[in-house]
CSV table of C-alpha atoms and ligand atoms in Angstrom, one decimal:
chain,number,residue,atom,x,y,z
A,1,MET,CA,-34.3,-9.4,5.1
A,2,ASN,CA,-30.5,-8.4,5.8
A,3,ILE,CA,-29.7,-6.4,2.8
A,4,ASP,CA,-25.9,-6.6,3.3
A,5,GLU,CA,-25.5,-10.2,4.0
A,6,GLN,CA,-27.8,-11.0,0.8
A,7,HIS,CA,-27.0,-8.7,-1.8
A,8,ILE,CA,-23.7,-6.5,-1.4
A,9,TRP,CA,-19.9,-8.0,-2.2
A,10,HIS,CA,-17.8,-7.1,-0.1
A,11,PRO,CA,-14.0,-7.0,-0.8
A,12,TYR,CA,-13.1,-11.0,-1.6
A,13,SER,CA,-16.3,-12.5,-0.5
A,14,LYS,CA,-19.3,-14.1,-1.2
A,15,ILE,CA,-23.0,-13.4,-1.5
A,16,PRO,CA,-24.5,-14.2,1.1
A,17,ASN,CA,-21.3,-13.2,3.3
A,18,THR,CA,-20.3,-16.1,5.5
A,19,VAL,CA,-18.6,-13.8,7.8
A,20,PRO,CA,-21.0,-10.8,9.1
A,21,SER,CA,-20.2,-7.3,8.4
A,22,HIS,CA,-20.1,-4.7,11.7
A,23,LEU,CA,-22.2,-1.9,10.9
A,24,VAL,CA,-20.3,1.2,11.7
A,25,GLU,CA,-22.4,4.1,12.8
A,26,SER,CA,-19.7,6.8,13.3
A,27,ALA,CA,-16.0,7.0,14.1
A,28,ASP,CA,-13.8,9.2,15.5
A,29,GLY,CA,-9.8,9.4,16.2
A,30,VAL,CA,-8.6,5.6,16.4
A,31,TYR,CA,-12.0,4.5,17.3
A,32,LEU,CA,-14.9,2.9,15.3
A,33,ASN,CA,-18.4,3.0,17.0
A,34,PHE,CA,-20.5,-0.1,15.7
A,35,LYS,CA,-24.4,0.2,15.7
A,36,ASN,CA,-24.8,-2.5,18.3
A,37,GLY,CA,-22.8,-0.1,20.9
A,38,ASN,CA,-19.4,-1.7,20.5
A,39,ARG,CA,-16.5,0.8,20.1
A,40,VAL,CA,-13.4,-0.3,19.1
A,41,ILE,CA,-9.8,0.7,18.2
A,42,ASP,CA,-9.2,0.4,14.4
A,43,GLY,CA,-5.7,-1.2,14.7
A,44,MET,CA,-5.8,-1.4,10.4
A,45,SER,CA,-6.2,2.3,9.5
A,46,SER,CA,-9.0,1.0,7.4
A,47,TRP,CA,-7.0,-0.7,5.2
A,48,TRP,CA,-3.7,1.3,6.0
A,49,SER,CA,-4.9,4.8,4.9
A,50,MET,CA,-6.5,6.5,8.0
A,51,ILE,CA,-3.3,7.7,9.5
A,52,HIS,CA,-4.8,10.7,11.1
A,53,GLY,CA,-7.4,8.8,12.7
A,54,TYR,CA,-11.3,9.5,11.8
A,55,ASN,CA,-13.1,12.6,11.7
A,56,ASN,CA,-10.0,14.9,12.0
A,57,SER,CA,-11.3,18.4,12.4
A,58,TYR,CA,-8.5,19.8,9.9
A,59,ILE,CA,-9.4,17.4,7.2
A,60,ASN,CA,-13.1,17.9,7.7
A,61,GLN,CA,-12.9,21.8,7.6
A,62,ALA,CA,-10.6,21.7,4.6
A,63,MET,CA,-13.2,19.5,2.8
A,64,LYS,CA,-16.3,21.3,3.6
A,65,ARG,CA,-14.8,24.6,2.4
A,66,GLN,CA,-14.1,22.7,-0.9
A,67,ILE,CA,-17.8,21.3,-1.4
A,68,ASP,CA,-18.6,25.0,-0.9
A,69,SER,CA,-16.6,25.9,-3.7
A,70,VAL,CA,-16.3,23.1,-6.4
A,71,SER,CA,-16.9,19.3,-5.7
A,72,HIS,CA,-15.8,18.1,-9.1
A,73,VAL,CA,-14.8,19.0,-12.6
A,74,MET,CA,-13.5,17.4,-15.6
A,75,PHE,CA,-9.7,17.5,-15.7
A,76,GLY,CA,-9.8,17.5,-19.3
A,77,GLY,CA,-8.8,21.2,-20.5
A,78,LEU,CA,-9.6,22.5,-16.8
A,79,THR,CA,-7.7,22.9,-13.6
A,80,HIS,CA,-8.3,24.0,-10.3
A,81,GLN,CA,-6.0,25.1,-7.4
A,82,PRO,CA,-6.3,22.0,-5.0
A,83,ALA,CA,-4.6,19.9,-7.8
A,84,ILE,CA,-1.8,22.3,-8.1
A,85,ASP,CA,-1.2,22.6,-4.5
A,86,LEU,CA,-1.1,18.9,-4.3
A,87,CYS,CA,1.3,18.7,-7.2
A,88,GLU,CA,3.7,20.8,-5.6
A,89,LYS,CA,3.6,19.2,-2.4
A,90,LEU,CA,3.9,15.7,-3.8
A,91,ILE,CA,7.1,16.8,-6.0
A,92,LYS,CA,8.7,18.5,-2.8
A,93,ILE,CA,8.5,15.5,-0.6
A,94,THR,CA,8.9,12.3,-2.9
A,95,PRO,CA,12.3,11.3,-3.6
A,96,GLN,CA,14.4,13.6,-6.2
A,97,GLY,CA,13.6,14.0,-9.8
A,98,LEU,CA,10.2,12.9,-9.8
A,99,ASP,CA,8.2,16.0,-11.1
A,100,LYS,CA,5.7,14.8,-13.4
A,101,VAL,CA,2.4,14.2,-11.8
A,102,PHE,CA,-0.6,11.8,-13.0
A,103,PHE,CA,-3.8,11.8,-10.5
A,104,ALA,CA,-5.3,8.6,-10.7
A,105,ASP,CA,-8.6,7.6,-8.8
A,106,SER,CA,-7.4,4.2,-7.2
A,107,GLY,CA,-3.8,2.5,-6.3
A,108,SER,CA,-4.7,0.0,-8.9
A,109,VAL,CA,-5.3,2.5,-11.6
A,110,SER,CA,-2.2,4.2,-10.9
A,111,VAL,CA,-0.1,0.8,-11.0
A,112,GLU,CA,-1.8,0.5,-14.6
A,113,VAL,CA,-0.5,4.0,-15.7
A,114,SER,CA,3.1,3.3,-14.5
A,115,LEU,CA,3.1,0.1,-16.5
A,116,LYS,CA,1.5,2.1,-19.6
A,117,MET,CA,4.3,4.7,-18.7
A,118,ALA,CA,6.9,2.2,-19.0
A,119,LEU,CA,5.5,0.4,-22.4
A,120,GLN,CA,5.1,3.8,-24.2
A,121,TYR,CA,8.5,5.2,-22.9
A,122,TRP,CA,10.3,2.0,-24.7
A,123,HIS,CA,7.6,2.0,-27.6
A,124,ASN,CA,8.7,5.8,-28.4
A,125,LYS,CA,12.5,4.9,-28.1
A,126,GLY,CA,12.1,2.2,-30.6
A,127,LYS,CA,12.2,-0.6,-28.5
A,128,ILE,CA,9.2,-2.4,-29.0
A,129,ASN,CA,10.4,-5.8,-27.5
A,130,LYS,CA,10.8,-4.5,-24.1
A,131,SER,CA,6.9,-5.3,-23.4
A,132,ARG,CA,7.4,-7.4,-20.1
A,133,PHE,CA,7.9,-6.8,-16.5
A,134,VAL,CA,10.1,-8.2,-13.9
A,135,THR,CA,9.0,-8.3,-10.1
A,136,PRO,CA,9.7,-10.2,-7.1
A,137,ARG,CA,7.6,-13.3,-5.9
A,138,GLY,CA,5.3,-12.1,-2.7
A,139,GLY,CA,4.3,-8.5,-4.2
A,140,TYR,CA,1.2,-7.2,-4.4
A,141,HIS,CA,0.0,-4.5,-6.8
A,142,GLY,CA,-4.1,-4.4,-6.9
A,143,ASP,CA,-6.7,-6.2,-8.6
A,144,THR,CA,-7.2,-4.8,-12.1
A,145,PHE,CA,-5.7,-6.9,-14.8
A,146,GLY,CA,-2.3,-5.2,-15.4
A,147,ALA,CA,-1.6,-4.8,-11.8
A,148,MET,CA,-3.1,-8.6,-11.2
A,149,SER,CA,-0.3,-9.8,-14.0
A,150,VAL,CA,2.5,-8.6,-11.6
A,151,CYS,CA,1.3,-9.8,-8.4
A,152,ASP,CA,2.6,-13.0,-6.6
A,153,PRO,CA,1.7,-15.9,-9.5
A,154,GLN,CA,1.4,-18.6,-6.9
A,155,LYS,CA,0.4,-17.6,-3.8
A,156,GLY,CA,-1.4,-14.3,-4.5
A,157,MET,CA,-5.3,-13.8,-4.8
A,158,HIS,CA,-5.4,-13.6,-8.8
A,159,HIS,CA,-4.4,-17.6,-9.4
A,160,LEU,CA,-7.6,-17.9,-11.1
A,161,PHE,CA,-6.8,-15.4,-14.0
A,162,LYS,CA,-3.3,-16.8,-14.6
A,163,ASP,CA,-4.2,-18.2,-18.2
A,164,VAL,CA,-5.4,-14.6,-19.5
A,165,LEU,CA,-2.8,-12.7,-17.6
A,166,PRO,CA,0.4,-11.6,-19.5
A,167,GLN,CA,3.3,-13.6,-18.4
A,168,HIS,CA,6.0,-11.5,-16.6
A,169,TYR,CA,9.2,-12.4,-15.1
A,170,PHE,CA,9.4,-13.2,-11.3
A,171,VAL,CA,12.1,-13.4,-9.3
A,172,THR,CA,13.2,-14.6,-5.8
A,173,GLN,CA,11.7,-12.6,-2.9
A,174,PRO,CA,13.9,-10.4,-0.9
A,175,THR,CA,14.0,-11.1,2.8
A,176,LEU,CA,16.0,-9.8,5.6
A,177,GLY,CA,19.3,-12.0,5.1
A,178,ASN,CA,18.9,-12.9,1.5
A,179,THR,CA,19.7,-9.8,-0.3
A,180,LYS,CA,22.9,-11.2,-2.2
A,181,GLU,CA,21.2,-14.2,-3.6
A,182,ALA,CA,17.9,-12.2,-4.5
A,183,LEU,CA,19.9,-9.7,-6.4
A,184,ALA,CA,22.0,-12.4,-8.1
A,185,ASP,CA,18.7,-13.8,-9.1
A,186,LEU,CA,17.6,-10.6,-10.7
A,187,GLU,CA,20.6,-10.0,-12.2
A,188,ASN,CA,20.7,-13.6,-13.8
A,189,THR,CA,17.1,-12.7,-15.2
A,190,LEU,CA,18.3,-9.5,-16.5
A,191,GLU,CA,21.4,-10.8,-18.3
A,192,LYS,CA,18.9,-12.8,-20.2
A,193,SER,CA,15.9,-11.0,-21.0
A,194,HIS,CA,16.8,-7.5,-20.7
A,195,ASN,CA,15.8,-6.8,-24.2
A,196,LYS,CA,12.4,-8.0,-23.7
A,197,ILE,CA,11.7,-6.0,-20.3
A,198,ALA,CA,10.2,-2.5,-20.0
A,199,ALA,CA,10.6,-2.4,-16.1
A,200,MET,CA,11.0,-3.7,-12.5
A,201,ILE,CA,7.9,-3.2,-10.5
A,202,LEU,CA,8.4,-3.6,-6.7
A,203,GLU,CA,7.1,-2.6,-3.3
A,204,PRO,CA,9.9,-0.6,-1.2
A,205,ILE,CA,11.3,-2.2,2.0
A,206,VAL,CA,7.9,-3.9,2.8
A,207,GLN,CA,5.7,-6.2,0.5
A,208,GLY,CA,2.4,-5.7,1.9
A,209,ALA,CA,-0.8,-7.6,1.1
A,210,GLY,CA,1.3,-10.4,-0.4
A,211,GLY,CA,2.7,-11.5,2.8
A,212,MET,CA,3.8,-8.2,5.1
A,213,ASN,CA,7.4,-9.2,4.1
A,214,ILE,CA,10.2,-6.8,5.1
A,215,TYR,CA,13.6,-7.0,3.4
A,216,GLU,CA,16.8,-4.9,3.3
A,217,ALA,CA,17.5,-1.5,2.0
A,218,ASP,CA,20.6,-2.5,0.3
A,219,TYR,CA,18.1,-4.8,-2.2
A,220,LEU,CA,16.4,-1.8,-3.2
A,221,LYS,CA,20.0,0.3,-3.8
A,222,GLY,CA,21.2,-3.3,-5.5
A,223,VAL,CA,17.8,-3.3,-8.0
A,224,ARG,CA,18.4,0.5,-8.7
A,225,ASP,CA,22.1,-0.3,-10.0
A,226,LEU,CA,20.7,-3.2,-11.8
A,227,CYS,CA,17.9,-1.4,-13.5
A,228,ASP,CA,20.5,1.0,-14.7
A,229,ARG,CA,23.3,-1.3,-15.7
A,230,TYR,CA,20.5,-3.5,-17.9
A,231,ASP,CA,18.7,-0.3,-19.6
A,232,ILE,CA,15.3,-1.0,-17.9
A,233,LEU,CA,13.0,1.5,-15.6
A,234,MET,CA,12.4,1.1,-12.1
A,235,ILE,CA,8.9,1.5,-10.6
A,236,VAL,CA,8.3,1.7,-7.1
A,237,ASP,CA,4.9,0.8,-5.8
A,238,GLU,CA,4.7,3.0,-2.5
A,239,ILE,CA,0.9,2.9,-2.1
A,240,ALA,CA,1.3,0.9,1.0
A,241,THR,CA,4.4,2.3,2.4
A,242,GLY,CA,4.2,6.0,1.5
A,243,PHE,CA,3.9,9.1,4.1
A,244,GLY,CA,5.5,7.6,7.0
A,245,ARG,CA,4.5,4.1,7.5
A,246,THR,CA,7.9,2.5,7.7
A,247,GLY,CA,9.7,5.3,9.6
A,248,GLU,CA,11.0,7.2,6.5
A,249,LEU,CA,8.4,9.6,4.6
A,250,PHE,CA,8.8,7.0,1.5
A,251,GLY,CA,10.1,3.4,1.6
A,252,CYS,CA,12.8,4.7,-0.8
A,253,ASP,CA,14.2,6.8,1.5
A,254,HIS,CA,15.6,4.0,3.5
A,255,ALA,CA,18.0,3.5,0.3
A,256,SER,CA,18.3,7.0,-0.5
A,257,ILE,CA,17.3,6.1,-3.9
A,258,SER,CA,14.7,7.6,-6.7
A,259,PRO,CA,13.1,5.5,-8.9
A,260,ASP,CA,11.7,6.3,-12.8
A,261,ILE,CA,8.3,6.2,-12.0
A,262,LEU,CA,6.4,6.0,-8.4
A,263,CYS,CA,3.2,4.9,-7.5
A,264,LEU,CA,1.0,6.6,-4.4
A,265,GLY,CA,-2.4,5.9,-3.0
A,266,LYS,CA,-3.9,4.7,0.4
A,267,ALA,CA,-2.7,7.2,2.7
A,268,LEU,CA,-2.6,10.1,0.1
A,269,THR,CA,-5.9,11.5,1.5
A,270,GLY,CA,-5.6,10.5,4.9
A,271,GLY,CA,-8.2,8.0,4.3
A,272,TYR,CA,-10.5,10.1,3.5
A,273,MET,CA,-11.4,9.6,-0.4
A,274,THR,CA,-10.3,7.4,-3.2
A,275,MET,CA,-7.3,9.1,-4.9
A,276,ALA,CA,-3.9,7.8,-6.1
A,277,ALA,CA,-0.8,9.3,-8.3
A,278,THR,CA,1.6,8.4,-10.7
A,279,LEU,CA,4.9,10.3,-10.5
A,280,THR,CA,7.8,10.2,-13.1
A,281,ASN,CA,10.9,12.1,-13.9
A,282,SER,CA,11.1,14.4,-16.9
A,283,GLU,CA,13.2,12.1,-19.1
A,284,VAL,CA,10.3,9.2,-18.9
A,285,ALA,CA,7.6,12.1,-19.3
A,286,GLU,CA,9.2,13.9,-22.2
A,287,THR,CA,10.0,10.2,-24.2
A,288,ILE,CA,6.4,9.2,-23.6
A,289,GLY,CA,4.8,12.3,-24.9
A,290,VAL,CA,1.0,11.9,-25.0
A,291,LEU,CA,0.0,9.6,-22.0
A,292,MET,CA,-3.0,7.6,-23.0
A,293,HIS,CA,-4.9,7.4,-19.7
A,294,GLY,CA,-7.6,10.0,-18.4
A,295,PRO,CA,-10.0,8.7,-15.7
A,296,THR,CA,-13.2,10.2,-15.3
A,297,PHE,CA,-12.6,11.5,-11.6
A,298,MET,CA,-9.1,12.4,-12.2
A,299,GLY,CA,-7.8,15.0,-9.7
A,300,ASN,CA,-11.0,15.3,-7.9
A,301,PRO,CA,-10.7,18.6,-6.0
A,302,LEU,CA,-12.5,17.2,-3.0
A,303,SER,CA,-9.8,14.2,-2.9
A,304,CYS,CA,-7.2,16.9,-3.6
A,305,SER,CA,-8.3,19.0,-0.6
A,306,ALA,CA,-8.2,15.9,1.5
A,307,ALA,CA,-4.6,15.0,0.5
A,308,ASN,CA,-3.4,18.5,1.1
A,309,ALA,CA,-4.7,18.7,4.3
A,310,SER,CA,-3.5,15.4,5.0
A,311,ILE,CA,0.1,15.9,4.1
A,312,GLU,CA,0.0,19.3,6.0
A,313,ILE,CA,-1.0,17.5,9.3
A,314,LEU,CA,1.8,14.9,8.5
A,315,LEU,CA,4.4,17.5,7.9
A,316,ASN,CA,3.7,19.9,10.7
A,317,SER,CA,4.0,16.8,13.2
A,318,ASP,CA,6.8,15.1,14.8
A,319,TRP,CA,5.8,11.9,12.7
A,320,LYS,CA,9.2,10.3,12.6
A,321,LYS,CA,9.3,10.5,16.2
A,322,ARG,CA,5.8,9.1,16.9
A,323,ILE,CA,6.6,6.3,14.0
A,324,LEU,CA,9.7,5.2,15.9
A,325,GLN,CA,8.2,5.4,19.4
A,326,ILE,CA,5.3,3.0,17.7
A,327,GLN,CA,7.7,0.7,16.6
A,328,SER,CA,9.8,0.6,19.8
A,329,LEU,CA,6.5,-0.2,21.5
A,330,LEU,CA,5.3,-3.1,18.9
A,331,ASN,CA,8.8,-4.7,19.3
A,332,LEU,CA,8.7,-4.6,23.1
A,333,GLN,CA,5.6,-6.3,23.2
A,334,LEU,CA,5.3,-8.5,20.0
A,335,LEU,CA,9.2,-9.9,20.0
A,336,PRO,CA,8.5,-12.0,23.1
A,337,LEU,CA,5.9,-13.9,21.1
A,338,LYS,CA,8.7,-15.5,19.0
A,339,CYS,CA,9.0,-18.5,21.3
A,340,GLU,CA,5.3,-19.4,21.5
A,341,HIS,CA,4.8,-22.4,19.7
A,342,ASN,CA,2.4,-21.6,16.9
A,343,VAL,CA,4.1,-18.7,16.0
A,344,VAL,CA,6.6,-18.6,13.1
A,345,ASP,CA,8.0,-14.9,13.1
A,346,ILE,CA,7.4,-11.6,14.3
A,347,ARG,CA,8.2,-8.6,12.0
A,348,VAL,CA,8.2,-4.9,13.0
A,349,ILE,CA,9.1,-1.8,10.9
A,350,GLY,CA,7.9,1.7,11.6
A,351,ALA,CA,4.2,1.4,12.6
A,352,ILE,CA,3.6,-2.0,11.1
A,353,GLY,CA,3.5,-5.2,13.6
A,354,VAL,CA,3.3,-8.7,12.2
A,355,ILE,CA,2.8,-11.8,13.7
A,356,GLU,CA,2.9,-15.2,11.4
A,357,PHE,CA,1.3,-18.4,12.7
A,358,GLU,CA,2.1,-21.8,11.8
A,359,LYS,CA,-1.5,-22.4,10.5
A,360,PRO,CA,-4.4,-19.9,9.0
A,361,LEU,CA,-6.6,-18.2,11.6
A,362,ASP,CA,-10.1,-18.7,11.4
A,363,MET,CA,-11.5,-15.2,10.3
A,364,LYS,CA,-14.5,-15.2,12.3
A,365,SER,CA,-13.8,-16.4,15.6
A,366,THR,CA,-10.5,-14.5,15.6
A,367,GLN,CA,-12.4,-11.3,14.7
A,368,GLU,CA,-15.2,-12.0,17.6
A,369,ARG,CA,-12.3,-12.4,20.1
A,370,LEU,CA,-10.4,-9.4,18.7
A,371,ILE,CA,-13.6,-7.3,19.0
A,372,ASN,CA,-14.5,-8.6,22.5
A,373,ASP,CA,-11.1,-7.3,23.4
A,374,GLY,CA,-11.9,-3.6,21.8
A,375,VAL,CA,-9.9,-4.2,18.8
A,376,TRP,CA,-10.7,-4.1,15.0
A,377,LEU,CA,-7.9,-6.3,13.1
A,378,ARG,CA,-8.5,-8.6,9.9
A,379,PRO,CA,-6.5,-11.7,10.1
A,380,TYR,CA,-5.2,-12.5,6.6
A,381,GLY,CA,-4.1,-16.1,6.3
A,382,LYS,CA,-1.7,-17.0,8.6
A,383,LEU,CA,-1.2,-13.4,9.3
A,384,LEU,CA,-2.2,-11.0,12.2
A,385,TYR,CA,-1.0,-7.7,12.1
A,386,THR,CA,-1.6,-3.9,12.8
A,387,MET,CA,-0.8,-1.0,11.2
A,388,PRO,CA,-2.6,1.8,13.1
A,389,PRO,CA,-3.5,5.4,12.7
A,390,TYR,CA,-0.1,7.6,13.7
A,391,ILE,CA,-2.4,9.5,16.2
A,392,ILE,CA,-2.8,6.1,18.5
A,393,SER,CA,-1.5,6.4,22.1
A,394,ASP,CA,0.5,4.0,23.9
A,395,LYS,CA,-2.2,2.9,26.0
A,396,GLU,CA,-4.5,2.2,23.1
A,397,LEU,CA,-1.7,0.6,21.2
A,398,THR,CA,-0.9,-1.7,24.2
A,399,THR,CA,-4.7,-2.6,23.8
A,400,ILE,CA,-4.0,-3.7,20.5
A,401,THR,CA,-1.3,-5.8,21.2
A,402,GLN,CA,-2.5,-7.5,24.1
A,403,ALA,CA,-5.7,-8.6,22.2
A,404,MET,CA,-2.9,-10.0,19.5
A,405,ILE,CA,-1.0,-11.8,22.4
A,406,GLY,CA,-4.5,-13.0,23.4
A,407,VAL,CA,-5.2,-14.4,20.0
A,408,ALA,CA,-1.5,-16.1,19.9
A,409,ARG,CA,-2.4,-17.8,23.2
A,410,SER,CA,-5.4,-18.9,22.7
A,411,PHE,CA,-4.7,-22.1,20.5
B,501,PLP,C1,-3.6,-1.5,-1.7
B,501,PLP,C2,-2.3,-1.7,-2.7
B,501,PLP,C3,-2.5,-1.4,-4.0
B,501,PLP,C4,-4.3,-1.3,-4.4
B,501,PLP,O1,-4.6,-0.2,-4.4
B,501,PLP,P1,-6.3,0.1,-4.3
B,501,PLP,O2,-6.2,1.5,-4.0
B,501,PLP,O3,-6.7,-0.9,-3.8
B,501,PLP,O4,-6.6,-0.1,-6.0
B,501,PLP,C5,-1.6,-1.6,-4.6
B,501,PLP,N1,-0.3,-1.5,-4.6
B,501,PLP,C6,0.2,-1.6,-3.3
B,501,PLP,C7,1.3,-2.2,-2.6
B,501,PLP,C8,-1.1,-1.8,-2.1
B,501,PLP,O5,-0.8,-2.0,-1.2
């Protein structure tokens, strides 16, 4: 019997699985090695996290040293050097003013914590009516209940739960070219309802899982101004965009702004371990006082050691130059597809290349075709996109773009 197919839930799937899972035996650099002998280039960086590739000897060594020292210890009443080092690093590299760090165990949890921070903040200021959130349509912030409630209400994956989710305010999705209108809609909402709103939450520059939508830095600047003017906190979810993916270290850096609360995850540990973080500034932290959250595996030392090693590799590399080279190559190779009859849009920023088709792609046949071309990508509705590890060579990246072009020309 096939245990995986009959008994294991994979993300957003049913049992038995309709699309077979490929058994990964090992992985090195940008390559996944399947048990059946296929060796494919991972154009997804394992959901955007594996930025330095697999089996990186520097991260491996750091984690092995940590295992031999202490793998886990509760964070209540105890602390350890890897957490202290990571905290220092994050304060140094993230936008100005964010110097209070909460270590969470997954991206969704870091979003929950950010929402709680905002609620506790207003509660302690005596403004208990400020208990709602505002967010642009088309966002994605995770799969737990609080996070789900600020995902896109229509197109998102959580439509089913809409009746049990708290109701928040959704505003016009920013795109390339609509900054003025999108900000006007936000201002309109804030003007009417700012007394009920604790914070705005949004992904900076690129909305990821909600549809791979790129927008202008001026929108972020405008949001910062409006949040200040209408007295609401600004939460930026950098779980997908953090650590260089968009060509700046953080999405906020495109607009030179600092949010009041920042969420990090995915690439934080170079894809090695599950870990996330929520950062805020002193004013918010002091107003909150006791923050009511504390996961069992908070600040796990092994995760911290992976994160420290990953950030060291990133900062010691010429990451910006490489990301911009990846961006040029993606532009060069994907933009010509704009004139294909079935292609609606091509979007590129940093190490992100997206083809939006007219119709949804068939997951199974598209994936088979891509694997035959030596590439691992996960088509997503009408989207086929790549977010490769930063260590990818031009030749390997071209293998990915050629495979994407192959899909575009196959129907
Ligand atoms: C992936 C993602 C999350 C959720 O992170 P998990 O680790 O899957 O819980 C939240 N926000 C954004 C922007 C993401 O891309």
